[in-house]
Short mmCIF file of C-alpha atoms in Angstrom, two decimals:
data_model
loop_
_atom_site.label_atom_id
_atom_site.label_comp_id
_atom_site.label_asym_id
_atom_site.label_seq_id
_atom_site.Cartn_x
_atom_site.Cartn_y
_atom_site.Cartn_z
CA PHE A 1 0.00 0.00 0.00
CA ASN A 2 1.51 3.26 -1.11
CA PRO A 3 -0.69 6.35 -0.88
CA ILE A 4 1.51 8.26 -3.32
CA GLU A 5 1.06 5.57 -5.96
CA LEU A 6 -2.69 5.42 -5.46
CA ALA A 7 -3.09 9.18 -5.75
CA LEU A 8 -0.98 9.41 -8.89
CA LEU A 9 -2.67 6.45 -10.60
CA ALA A 10 -6.06 7.99 -9.90
CA VAL A 11 -5.32 11.14 -11.91
CA LEU A 12 -2.60 10.21 -14.44
CA PRO A 13 -2.01 7.53 -17.07
CA SER A 14 -0.02 4.63 -15.64
CA GLN A 15 3.30 5.28 -17.43
CA ARG A 16 3.37 8.94 -16.43
CA ALA A 17 2.20 8.10 -12.89
CA TYR A 18 5.04 5.62 -12.38
CA SER A 19 7.64 8.04 -13.73
CA LEU A 20 6.39 10.79 -11.47
CA GLN A 21 6.26 8.38 -8.54
CA VAL A 22 9.95 7.54 -8.94
CA LEU A 23 10.90 11.22 -8.97
CA LEU A 24 8.59 12.12 -6.10
CA ASN A 25 9.80 9.25 -3.93
CA LEU A 26 13.44 10.20 -4.47
CA TRP A 27 12.73 13.84 -3.74
CA LEU A 28 10.75 13.03 -0.59
CA ALA A 29 13.48 10.65 0.61
CA GLY A 30 16.01 13.47 0.30
CA LEU A 31 13.71 15.95 1.99
CA PHE A 32 13.02 13.67 4.95
CA MET A 33 16.71 12.85 5.30
CA ALA A 34 17.62 16.54 5.31
CA LEU A 35 14.96 17.25 7.94
CA TRP A 36 16.18 14.38 10.09
CA MET A 37 19.79 15.57 9.87
CA ARG A 38 18.73 19.11 10.77
CA GLN A 39 16.83 17.70 13.75
CA LEU A 40 20.05 15.97 14.85
CA GLY A 41 21.78 19.35 14.86
CA LEU A 42 23.72 19.33 11.60
CA GLY A 43 24.04 22.49 9.55
CA TRP A 44 22.32 22.95 6.20
CA PHE A 45 25.29 21.91 4.08
CA PRO A 46 25.96 18.60 5.88
CA ALA A 47 22.21 17.89 5.97
CA LEU A 48 21.92 18.46 2.22
CA ALA A 49 25.01 16.31 1.60
CA ALA A 50 23.45 13.50 3.63
CA ALA A 51 20.18 13.90 1.74
CA LEU A 52 21.96 13.77 -1.62
CA ALA A 53 23.94 10.70 -0.58
CA PHE A 54 20.74 8.97 0.55
CA MET A 55 18.86 9.91 -2.63
CA LEU A 56 21.64 8.62 -4.90
CA ALA A 57 22.38 5.47 -2.87
CA GLY A 58 22.45 2.19 -4.73
CA HIS A 59 19.30 0.78 -3.18
CA HIS A 60 17.23 3.65 -4.61
CA GLN A 61 18.67 3.07 -8.06
CA VAL A 62 17.92 -0.66 -7.91
CA LEU A 63 14.42 -0.15 -6.55
CA GLN A 64 13.44 2.07 -9.48
CA SER A 65 12.83 -1.18 -11.35
CA PHE A 66 10.61 -2.48 -8.54
CA ILE A 67 7.98 0.22 -8.15
CA PRO A 68 6.04 -1.44 -5.27
CA PHE A 69 9.18 -1.42 -3.10
CA LEU A 70 10.39 2.07 -4.02
CA GLY A 71 8.46 3.80 -1.25
CA THR A 72 9.89 1.62 1.51
CA PRO A 73 13.22 3.43 2.14
CA LEU A 74 11.39 6.74 1.92
CA TRP A 75 9.78 6.23 5.31
CA LEU A 76 12.98 5.42 7.23
CA PRO A 77 14.18 9.03 7.62
CA ALA A 78 10.58 10.24 7.84
CA SER A 79 9.85 8.03 10.83
CA ALA A 80 13.18 8.83 12.45
CA ALA A 81 12.55 12.56 12.14
CA ALA A 82 9.05 12.30 13.63
#
C-alpha cells in the first residue's frame, strides 16, 4: 500500500504516474533525510550532503525497477525525524 502511488494512478495515465512516482519518492526521501539531519543538529550543508547521498544510494537506483518497493526506504528518515 503506497498512498503516493494510489493518488498518482487515480489522476494520471499509468506510465506517467510511475515516472512521477519515482521522482517524487526520491525527492521526498532526500527531503526527509535533510529534515532528520537538521533535527540531529547538523548544519544545512551537511544535511543536504546526507540527503543527496541517501537519494543517490544504490538501493534507490535498484528499486526504481521495482515500483512497489520504491516507497519503503522513503519512510525510514521520515519516521526517524518524527
